[in-house]
PDB file of C-alpha atoms in Angstrom:
ATOM      1  CA  MET A   1     130.571  49.007 110.392  1.00  0.00           C
ATOM      2  CA  VAL A   2     133.705  46.750 110.520  1.00  0.00           C
ATOM      3  CA  GLU A   3     134.164  47.009 106.621  1.00  0.00           C
ATOM      4  CA  ARG A   4     134.514  43.252 106.058  1.00  0.00           C
ATOM      5  CA  LEU A   5     133.897  43.832 102.320  1.00  0.00           C
ATOM      6  CA  LYS A   6     135.912  47.276 101.956  1.00  0.00           C
ATOM      7  CA  GLY A   7     136.997  47.725  98.556  1.00  0.00           C
ATOM      8  CA  LYS A   8     134.961  44.927  97.013  1.00  0.00           C
ATOM      9  CA  ILE A   9     132.488  45.157  94.103  1.00  0.00           C
ATOM     10  CA  ALA A  10     129.284  43.200  94.584  1.00  0.00           C
ATOM     11  CA  LEU A  11     126.795  42.344  92.030  1.00  0.00           C
ATOM     12  CA  VAL A  12     123.551  41.439  93.602  1.00  0.00           C
ATOM     13  CA  VAL A  13     121.036  39.726  91.287  1.00  0.00           C
ATOM     14  CA  GLY A  14     117.384  39.986  92.749  1.00  0.00           C
ATOM     15  CA  ALA A  15     118.367  42.978  94.866  1.00  0.00           C
ATOM     16  CA  GLY A  16     114.808  44.336  94.950  1.00  0.00           C
ATOM     17  CA  SER A  17     111.976  42.967  97.165  1.00  0.00           C
ATOM     18  CA  SER A  18     108.756  41.508  95.839  1.00  0.00           C
ATOM     19  CA  GLY A  19     106.774  43.509  98.252  1.00  0.00           C
ATOM     20  CA  PRO A  20     107.071  45.865 101.275  1.00  0.00           C
ATOM     21  CA  GLY A  21     109.654  44.802 103.868  1.00  0.00           C
ATOM     22  CA  TRP A  22     113.034  42.942 103.345  1.00  0.00           C
ATOM     23  CA  GLY A  23     113.600  40.268 100.878  1.00  0.00           C
ATOM     24  CA  ASN A  24     116.789  38.225 100.980  1.00  0.00           C
ATOM     25  CA  GLY A  25     118.374  40.138  97.946  1.00  0.00           C
ATOM     26  CA  LYS A  26     117.517  43.481  99.316  1.00  0.00           C
ATOM     27  CA  ALA A  27     118.864  42.840 102.711  1.00  0.00           C
ATOM     28  CA  THR A  28     121.998  41.211 101.264  1.00  0.00           C
ATOM     29  CA  ALA A  29     122.658  44.259  99.044  1.00  0.00           C
ATOM     30  CA  VAL A  30     122.340  46.671 102.058  1.00  0.00           C
ATOM     31  CA  ALA A  31     124.417  44.426 104.294  1.00  0.00           C
ATOM     32  CA  PHE A  32     127.165  44.199 101.574  1.00  0.00           C
ATOM     33  CA  ALA A  33     127.122  48.037 101.322  1.00  0.00           C
ATOM     34  CA  ARG A  34     127.239  48.400 105.236  1.00  0.00           C
ATOM     35  CA  GLU A  35     130.378  46.317 105.170  1.00  0.00           C
ATOM     36  CA  GLY A  36     132.105  48.597 102.582  1.00  0.00           C
ATOM     37  CA  ALA A  37     131.213  47.184  99.188  1.00  0.00           C
ATOM     38  CA  LYS A  38     130.113  48.996  96.214  1.00  0.00           C
ATOM     39  CA  VAL A  39     126.902  47.371  95.142  1.00  0.00           C
ATOM     40  CA  PHE A  40     125.483  46.889  91.751  1.00  0.00           C
ATOM     41  CA  CYS A  41     121.709  46.102  92.470  1.00  0.00           C
ATOM     42  CA  ALA A  42     119.976  44.236  89.651  1.00  0.00           C
ATOM     43  CA  ASP A  43     116.439  43.209  89.491  1.00  0.00           C
ATOM     44  CA  ILE A  44     113.691  42.565  86.865  1.00  0.00           C
ATOM     45  CA  ASN A  45     111.820  45.319  88.701  1.00  0.00           C
ATOM     46  CA  LEU A  46     113.683  48.449  88.186  1.00  0.00           C
ATOM     47  CA  ALA A  47     111.691  50.417  90.769  1.00  0.00           C
ATOM     48  CA  ALA A  48     112.581  47.663  93.388  1.00  0.00           C
ATOM     49  CA  ALA A  49     116.248  47.772  92.572  1.00  0.00           C
ATOM     50  CA  GLU A  50     116.190  51.651  92.656  1.00  0.00           C
ATOM     51  CA  GLU A  51     114.596  51.404  96.126  1.00  0.00           C
ATOM     52  CA  THR A  52     117.455  49.223  97.437  1.00  0.00           C
ATOM     53  CA  ALA A  53     120.129  51.359  95.815  1.00  0.00           C
ATOM     54  CA  GLY A  54     118.456  54.369  97.345  1.00  0.00           C
ATOM     55  CA  ILE A  55     118.584  52.953 100.821  1.00  0.00           C
ATOM     56  CA  ILE A  56     122.364  52.384 100.281  1.00  0.00           C
ATOM     57  CA  ARG A  57     123.165  55.839  99.026  1.00  0.00           C
ATOM     58  CA  ASN A  58     121.038  57.417 101.765  1.00  0.00           C
ATOM     59  CA  GLU A  59     123.347  55.613 104.258  1.00  0.00           C
ATOM     60  CA  GLY A  60     126.477  56.943 102.599  1.00  0.00           C
ATOM     61  CA  GLY A  61     127.177  53.886 100.565  1.00  0.00           C
ATOM     62  CA  LYS A  62     127.789  53.439  96.820  1.00  0.00           C
ATOM     63  CA  ALA A  63     125.139  51.679  94.769  1.00  0.00           C
ATOM     64  CA  LEU A  64     123.747  51.681  91.252  1.00  0.00           C
ATOM     65  CA  ALA A  65     120.359  50.080  90.104  1.00  0.00           C
ATOM     66  CA  HIS A  66     119.975  48.100  86.912  1.00  0.00           C
ATOM     67  CA  ARG A  67     116.983  46.333  85.258  1.00  0.00           C
ATOM     68  CA  ALA A  68     117.591  42.753  84.018  1.00  0.00           C
ATOM     69  CA  ASP A  69     115.763  39.553  83.363  1.00  0.00           C
ATOM     70  CA  VAL A  70     118.372  37.098  84.349  1.00  0.00           C
ATOM     71  CA  SER A  71     116.735  34.362  82.518  1.00  0.00           C
ATOM     72  CA  ASP A  72     117.533  36.047  79.421  1.00  0.00           C
ATOM     73  CA  ALA A  73     121.209  35.806  78.008  1.00  0.00           C
ATOM     74  CA  ALA A  74     121.369  39.217  76.337  1.00  0.00           C
ATOM     75  CA  ASP A  75     119.975  40.871  79.536  1.00  0.00           C
ATOM     76  CA  VAL A  76     122.551  39.093  81.716  1.00  0.00           C
ATOM     77  CA  LYS A  77     125.588  40.137  79.442  1.00  0.00           C
ATOM     78  CA  ALA A  78     124.344  43.640  79.390  1.00  0.00           C
ATOM     79  CA  MET A  79     124.078  43.654  83.197  1.00  0.00           C
ATOM     80  CA  VAL A  80     127.520  42.262  83.771  1.00  0.00           C
ATOM     81  CA  GLU A  81     128.998  44.686  81.085  1.00  0.00           C
ATOM     82  CA  ALA A  82     127.164  47.714  82.885  1.00  0.00           C
ATOM     83  CA  CYS A  83     128.588  46.650  86.227  1.00  0.00           C
ATOM     84  CA  ALA A  84     132.075  46.271  84.946  1.00  0.00           C
ATOM     85  CA  SER A  85     131.941  49.572  83.152  1.00  0.00           C
ATOM     86  CA  ALA A  86     130.668  51.342  86.424  1.00  0.00           C
ATOM     87  CA  TYR A  87     132.921  49.807  88.911  1.00  0.00           C
ATOM     88  CA  GLY A  88     135.716  48.108  86.760  1.00  0.00           C
ATOM     89  CA  ARG A  89     135.438  44.524  88.124  1.00  0.00           C
ATOM     90  CA  ILE A  90     133.141  42.094  90.017  1.00  0.00           C
ATOM     91  CA  ASP A  91     134.409  40.608  93.230  1.00  0.00           C
ATOM     92  CA  VAL A  92     131.218  39.064  94.420  1.00  0.00           C
ATOM     93  CA  LEU A  93     128.300  37.617  92.550  1.00  0.00           C
ATOM     94  CA  ASP A  94     125.238  36.960  94.623  1.00  0.00           C
ATOM     95  CA  ASN A  95     122.442  35.070  92.802  1.00  0.00           C
ATOM     96  CA  ASN A  96     119.242  35.753  94.699  1.00  0.00           C
ATOM     97  CA  VAL A  97     116.366  34.947  92.475  1.00  0.00           C
ATOM     98  CA  GLY A  98     113.851  32.234  92.685  1.00  0.00           C
ATOM     99  CA  ILE A  99     110.195  31.419  91.997  1.00  0.00           C
ATOM    100  CA  ALA A 100     107.996  28.395  92.885  1.00  0.00           C
ATOM    101  CA  GLU A 101     104.784  27.105  91.305  1.00  0.00           C
ATOM    102  CA  LEU A 102     102.530  24.969  93.353  1.00  0.00           C
ATOM    103  CA  GLY A 103     102.170  21.223  91.932  1.00  0.00           C
ATOM    104  CA  GLY A 104     103.732  17.921  91.710  1.00  0.00           C
ATOM    105  CA  VAL A 105     104.693  16.312  88.539  1.00  0.00           C
ATOM    106  CA  VAL A 106     101.162  15.388  87.560  1.00  0.00           C
ATOM    107  CA  GLU A 107      99.652  18.819  88.238  1.00  0.00           C
ATOM    108  CA  VAL A 108     102.440  21.291  87.071  1.00  0.00           C
ATOM    109  CA  SER A 109     102.137  22.415  83.532  1.00  0.00           C
ATOM    110  CA  GLU A 110     105.091  22.144  81.159  1.00  0.00           C
ATOM    111  CA  ALA A 111     105.144  25.893  80.767  1.00  0.00           C
ATOM    112  CA  ASP A 112     105.446  26.453  84.516  1.00  0.00           C
ATOM    113  CA  TRP A 113     108.139  23.835  84.676  1.00  0.00           C
ATOM    114  CA  ASP A 114     110.112  25.552  81.982  1.00  0.00           C
ATOM    115  CA  ARG A 115     109.656  29.040  83.623  1.00  0.00           C
ATOM    116  CA  VAL A 116     110.785  27.990  87.143  1.00  0.00           C
ATOM    117  CA  PHE A 117     113.932  26.281  85.714  1.00  0.00           C
ATOM    118  CA  ALA A 118     114.641  29.439  83.615  1.00  0.00           C
ATOM    119  CA  VAL A 119     114.519  31.619  86.684  1.00  0.00           C
ATOM    120  CA  ASN A 120     115.924  29.320  89.224  1.00  0.00           C
ATOM    121  CA  LEU A 121     118.713  27.551  87.364  1.00  0.00           C
ATOM    122  CA  LYS A 122     119.329  29.064  83.963  1.00  0.00           C
ATOM    123  CA  SER A 123     119.807  32.428  85.565  1.00  0.00           C
ATOM    124  CA  ALA A 124     122.695  31.132  87.769  1.00  0.00           C
ATOM    125  CA  TYR A 125     124.253  29.556  84.763  1.00  0.00           C
ATOM    126  CA  LEU A 126     123.989  32.702  82.693  1.00  0.00           C
ATOM    127  CA  THR A 127     125.316  34.972  85.382  1.00  0.00           C
ATOM    128  CA  MET A 128     128.185  32.698  86.269  1.00  0.00           C
ATOM    129  CA  LYS A 129     128.944  32.259  82.499  1.00  0.00           C
ATOM    130  CA  GLN A 130     129.363  36.125  82.104  1.00  0.00           C
ATOM    131  CA  THR A 131     130.984  36.872  85.590  1.00  0.00           C
ATOM    132  CA  ILE A 132     133.630  34.189  85.839  1.00  0.00           C
ATOM    133  CA  PRO A 133     135.860  35.309  82.903  1.00  0.00           C
ATOM    134  CA  LEU A 134     135.945  38.743  84.416  1.00  0.00           C
ATOM    135  CA  MET A 135     136.735  37.422  87.806  1.00  0.00           C
ATOM    136  CA  LEU A 136     139.548  35.418  86.301  1.00  0.00           C
ATOM    137  CA  ARG A 137     141.147  38.575  84.737  1.00  0.00           C
ATOM    138  CA  HIS A 138     141.067  40.268  88.206  1.00  0.00           C
ATOM    139  CA  GLY A 139     142.488  37.259  90.261  1.00  0.00           C
ATOM    140  CA  GLY A 140     139.365  35.555  91.609  1.00  0.00           C
ATOM    141  CA  GLY A 141     136.189  36.273  93.434  1.00  0.00           C
ATOM    142  CA  SER A 142     133.232  34.780  95.396  1.00  0.00           C
ATOM    143  CA  ILE A 143     130.047  33.558  93.933  1.00  0.00           C
ATOM    144  CA  ILE A 144     126.969  32.852  96.162  1.00  0.00           C
ATOM    145  CA  ASN A 145     123.932  31.043  94.908  1.00  0.00           C
ATOM    146  CA  ILE A 146     120.735  31.071  97.014  1.00  0.00           C
ATOM    147  CA  SER A 147     119.296  27.626  97.005  1.00  0.00           C
ATOM    148  CA  SER A 148     116.781  26.295  99.579  1.00  0.00           C
ATOM    149  CA  ILE A 149     116.260  23.603 102.044  1.00  0.00           C
ATOM    150  CA  ALA A 150     113.652  22.348  99.574  1.00  0.00           C
ATOM    151  CA  SER A 151     116.732  21.264  97.530  1.00  0.00           C
ATOM    152  CA  ILE A 152     117.611  18.512 100.021  1.00  0.00           C
ATOM    153  CA  ARG A 153     114.293  17.759 101.830  1.00  0.00           C
ATOM    154  CA  TYR A 154     110.524  17.470 101.075  1.00  0.00           C
ATOM    155  CA  THR A 155     108.992  20.389 103.003  1.00  0.00           C
ATOM    156  CA  GLY A 156     105.572  19.323 102.943  1.00  0.00           C
ATOM    157  CA  VAL A 157     104.404  21.490 100.089  1.00  0.00           C
ATOM    158  CA  PRO A 158     104.103  19.865  96.664  1.00  0.00           C
ATOM    159  CA  TYR A 159     106.180  21.892  94.252  1.00  0.00           C
ATOM    160  CA  ALA A 160     108.253  19.655  92.106  1.00  0.00           C
ATOM    161  CA  THR A 161     109.697  22.524  90.000  1.00  0.00           C
ATOM    162  CA  TYR A 162     111.083  24.171  93.198  1.00  0.00           C
ATOM    163  CA  TYR A 163     112.576  21.020  94.486  1.00  0.00           C
ATOM    164  CA  ALA A 164     114.151  19.976  91.327  1.00  0.00           C
ATOM    165  CA  SER A 165     115.434  23.303  90.199  1.00  0.00           C
ATOM    166  CA  LYS A 166     117.121  24.194  93.575  1.00  0.00           C
ATOM    167  CA  ALA A 167     118.644  20.644  93.748  1.00  0.00           C
ATOM    168  CA  ALA A 168     120.292  21.188  90.334  1.00  0.00           C
ATOM    169  CA  LEU A 169     121.548  24.553  91.581  1.00  0.00           C
ATOM    170  CA  ASN A 170     123.361  22.849  94.336  1.00  0.00           C
ATOM    171  CA  GLN A 171     125.102  20.436  91.916  1.00  0.00           C
ATOM    172  CA  LEU A 172     125.883  23.238  89.610  1.00  0.00           C
ATOM    173  CA  THR A 173     127.428  25.155  92.639  1.00  0.00           C
ATOM    174  CA  ARG A 174     129.524  22.198  93.687  1.00  0.00           C
ATOM    175  CA  THR A 175     130.975  21.318  90.269  1.00  0.00           C
ATOM    176  CA  THR A 176     131.624  24.897  89.422  1.00  0.00           C
ATOM    177  CA  ALA A 177     133.466  25.333  92.724  1.00  0.00           C
ATOM    178  CA  VAL A 178     135.779  22.377  91.936  1.00  0.00           C
ATOM    179  CA  GLU A 179     136.493  23.606  88.472  1.00  0.00           C
ATOM    180  CA  TYR A 180     137.554  27.065  89.458  1.00  0.00           C
ATOM    181  CA  ALA A 181     138.969  26.482  92.967  1.00  0.00           C
ATOM    182  CA  GLY A 182     142.525  26.536  91.783  1.00  0.00           C
ATOM    183  CA  ARG A 183     141.905  29.940  90.075  1.00  0.00           C
ATOM    184  CA  GLN A 184     140.775  31.578  93.369  1.00  0.00           C
ATOM    185  CA  ILE A 185     137.033  31.707  92.493  1.00  0.00           C
ATOM    186  CA  ARG A 186     134.941  30.278  95.356  1.00  0.00           C
ATOM    187  CA  VAL A 187     131.380  29.311  94.748  1.00  0.00           C
ATOM    188  CA  ASN A 188     129.124  28.328  97.509  1.00  0.00           C
ATOM    189  CA  ALA A 189     125.337  28.031  98.139  1.00  0.00           C
ATOM    190  CA  ILE A 190     123.102  29.277 100.948  1.00  0.00           C
ATOM    191  CA  LEU A 191     120.082  27.075 101.757  1.00  0.00           C
ATOM    192  CA  PRO A 192     117.380  29.145 103.624  1.00  0.00           C
ATOM    193  CA  GLY A 193     114.919  27.468 105.646  1.00  0.00           C
ATOM    194  CA  LEU A 194     111.350  28.703 106.514  1.00  0.00           C
ATOM    195  CA  MET A 195     111.843  32.409 106.039  1.00  0.00           C
ATOM    196  CA  LYS A 196     109.481  35.353 106.623  1.00  0.00           C
ATOM    197  CA  THR A 197     109.917  37.440 103.426  1.00  0.00           C
ATOM    198  CA  PRO A 198     107.662  39.176 101.030  1.00  0.00           C
ATOM    199  CA  MET A 199     108.056  36.543  98.530  1.00  0.00           C
ATOM    200  CA  VAL A 200     106.619  33.877 100.865  1.00  0.00           C
ATOM    201  CA  GLU A 201     103.871  36.220 102.116  1.00  0.00           C
ATOM    202  CA  LYS A 202     102.769  36.856  98.514  1.00  0.00           C
ATOM    203  CA  SER A 203     102.710  33.248  97.664  1.00  0.00           C
ATOM    204  CA  ALA A 204      98.989  32.275  97.581  1.00  0.00           C
ATOM    205  CA  GLY A 205      99.860  28.692  96.935  1.00  0.00           C
ATOM    206  CA  LEU A 206     101.993  28.548 100.092  1.00  0.00           C
ATOM    207  CA  ALA A 207      99.479  30.235 102.310  1.00  0.00           C
ATOM    208  CA  LYS A 208      96.715  27.936 101.009  1.00  0.00           C
ATOM    209  CA  SER A 209      98.784  24.889 101.522  1.00  0.00           C
ATOM    210  CA  TYR A 210      99.654  25.711 105.013  1.00  0.00           C
ATOM    211  CA  ALA A 211      96.541  27.486 106.419  1.00  0.00           C
ATOM    212  CA  GLY A 212      93.821  27.723 103.733  1.00  0.00           C
ATOM    213  CA  GLY A 213      94.976  31.125 102.656  1.00  0.00           C
ATOM    214  CA  ASP A 214      95.366  32.774 106.031  1.00  0.00           C
ATOM    215  CA  VAL A 215      98.771  34.322 105.936  1.00  0.00           C
ATOM    216  CA  GLU A 216      99.232  34.916 109.807  1.00  0.00           C
ATOM    217  CA  GLU A 217      98.268  31.330 110.395  1.00  0.00           C
ATOM    218  CA  MET A 218     100.741  30.213 107.911  1.00  0.00           C
ATOM    219  CA  TRP A 219     103.440  32.094 109.876  1.00  0.00           C
ATOM    220  CA  ARG A 220     102.497  30.470 113.049  1.00  0.00           C
ATOM    221  CA  ALA A 221     102.296  27.079 111.476  1.00  0.00           C
ATOM    222  CA  ARG A 222     105.753  27.541 110.105  1.00  0.00           C
ATOM    223  CA  ASP A 223     107.154  28.775 113.343  1.00  0.00           C
ATOM    224  CA  ARG A 224     105.848  25.573 114.994  1.00  0.00           C
ATOM    225  CA  GLN A 225     107.947  23.473 112.465  1.00  0.00           C
ATOM    226  CA  VAL A 226     111.141  24.960 113.338  1.00  0.00           C
ATOM    227  CA  PRO A 227     113.177  23.625 116.311  1.00  0.00           C
ATOM    228  CA  MET A 228     114.250  27.276 117.378  1.00  0.00           C
ATOM    229  CA  GLY A 229     110.510  28.101 117.516  1.00  0.00           C
ATOM    230  CA  PHE A 230     110.667  31.013 114.853  1.00  0.00           C
ATOM    231  CA  GLY A 231     111.129  31.533 111.182  1.00  0.00           C
ATOM    232  CA  GLY A 232     114.247  33.239 109.873  1.00  0.00           C
ATOM    233  CA  ASP A 233     114.110  36.654 108.100  1.00  0.00           C
ATOM    234  CA  ALA A 234     116.136  38.140 105.102  1.00  0.00           C
ATOM    235  CA  TRP A 235     118.920  39.382 107.435  1.00  0.00           C
ATOM    236  CA  ASP A 236     119.782  35.878 108.454  1.00  0.00           C
ATOM    237  CA  ILE A 237     120.523  35.140 104.896  1.00  0.00           C
ATOM    238  CA  ALA A 238     122.231  38.486 104.345  1.00  0.00           C
ATOM    239  CA  TRP A 239     124.806  37.853 107.125  1.00  0.00           C
ATOM    240  CA  ALA A 240     125.525  34.421 105.816  1.00  0.00           C
ATOM    241  CA  ALA A 241     126.188  35.958 102.534  1.00  0.00           C
ATOM    242  CA  VAL A 242     128.487  38.556 103.987  1.00  0.00           C
ATOM    243  CA  TYR A 243     130.607  35.752 105.441  1.00  0.00           C
ATOM    244  CA  LEU A 244     130.874  33.998 102.176  1.00  0.00           C
ATOM    245  CA  ALA A 245     131.563  37.103 100.312  1.00  0.00           C
ATOM    246  CA  SER A 246     134.315  38.170 102.670  1.00  0.00           C
ATOM    247  CA  ASP A 247     137.974  36.967 103.020  1.00  0.00           C
ATOM    248  CA  GLU A 248     136.940  35.361 106.284  1.00  0.00           C
ATOM    249  CA  SER A 249     135.810  32.490 104.088  1.00  0.00           C
ATOM    250  CA  ARG A 250     138.848  32.364 101.895  1.00  0.00           C
ATOM    251  CA  TYR A 251     139.249  28.650 102.417  1.00  0.00           C
ATOM    252  CA  VAL A 252     135.514  27.812 101.914  1.00  0.00           C
ATOM    253  CA  THR A 253     134.120  26.608  98.631  1.00  0.00           C
ATOM    254  CA  GLY A 254     131.554  24.143  97.177  1.00  0.00           C
ATOM    255  CA  ILE A 255     129.533  24.165 100.548  1.00  0.00           C
ATOM    256  CA  GLU A 256     125.733  24.305 101.092  1.00  0.00           C
ATOM    257  CA  LEU A 257     125.358  26.641 104.046  1.00  0.00           C
ATOM    258  CA  ILE A 258     122.051  25.639 105.742  1.00  0.00           C
ATOM    259  CA  VAL A 259     120.425  28.610 107.511  1.00  0.00           C
ATOM    260  CA  ASP A 260     117.025  27.092 108.810  1.00  0.00           C
ATOM    261  CA  GLY A 261     116.906  27.106 112.657  1.00  0.00           C
ATOM    262  CA  GLY A 262     117.486  23.398 112.683  1.00  0.00           C
ATOM    263  CA  ILE A 263     114.371  22.210 110.762  1.00  0.00           C
ATOM    264  CA  THR A 264     116.435  19.900 108.379  1.00  0.00           C
ATOM    265  CA  LEU A 265     117.622  18.027 111.407  1.00  0.00           C
ATOM    266  CA  LYS A 266     114.096  16.857 112.341  1.00  0.00           C
ATOM    267  CA  TYR A 267     112.861  13.463 111.508  1.00  0.00           C
ATOM    268  CA  VAL A 268     109.186  14.566 111.376  1.00  0.00           C
TER     269      VAL A 268
END
């Protein structure tokens, strides 16, 4: 441990995992703690948040778990207030939630469109809305929004809701970064590529789209797409987030940090 985040308070939204193993939010929360941060682990699934917080505490770190639906304004306000009450401030906000519904604009239902935008985009608006005033009172902070390479490329899977909501998240990140740059709040996005996480594994639509429902064949097919020859995992995103949360990136704001093994560089 080199304590790159020593003394910092980090709120990780989506700190649980949607299944066994390591999701991006879970790995990020643990990585933050291993680098010296106190972590407030928020998730819609309290048991998942508790699991992550328990891992941190068992390693000697400081962590609390909290249940919140971050598409709900009242829940977000209560979450930020609880974190501030427990730890006094928030130095790092990591927005790590996202869902996808298979279907292009013709196939996807209006209800699914609204739900994906609420989780993928409205959540970031709500969490930043509540956290930024607190960061301003304490001299600044770092906000990290987890987007996707789907925000800048067609990935071969027809899910219009995911493409559009994550693209909007990128622009929200850029414009918020400019607005608050002079007040020492940095806002950046991470764009994961083809990751091996529980969320992807549990997505029946993705497995069906890639390999007729065969999850293992889906992993192999995705590996073949990546120039490096393998899919990334949650720790690749976690360490990128550690960099953006740390003072090492003090002069970095408004970027889209692509973590994808080179897949977005390919023509086909």
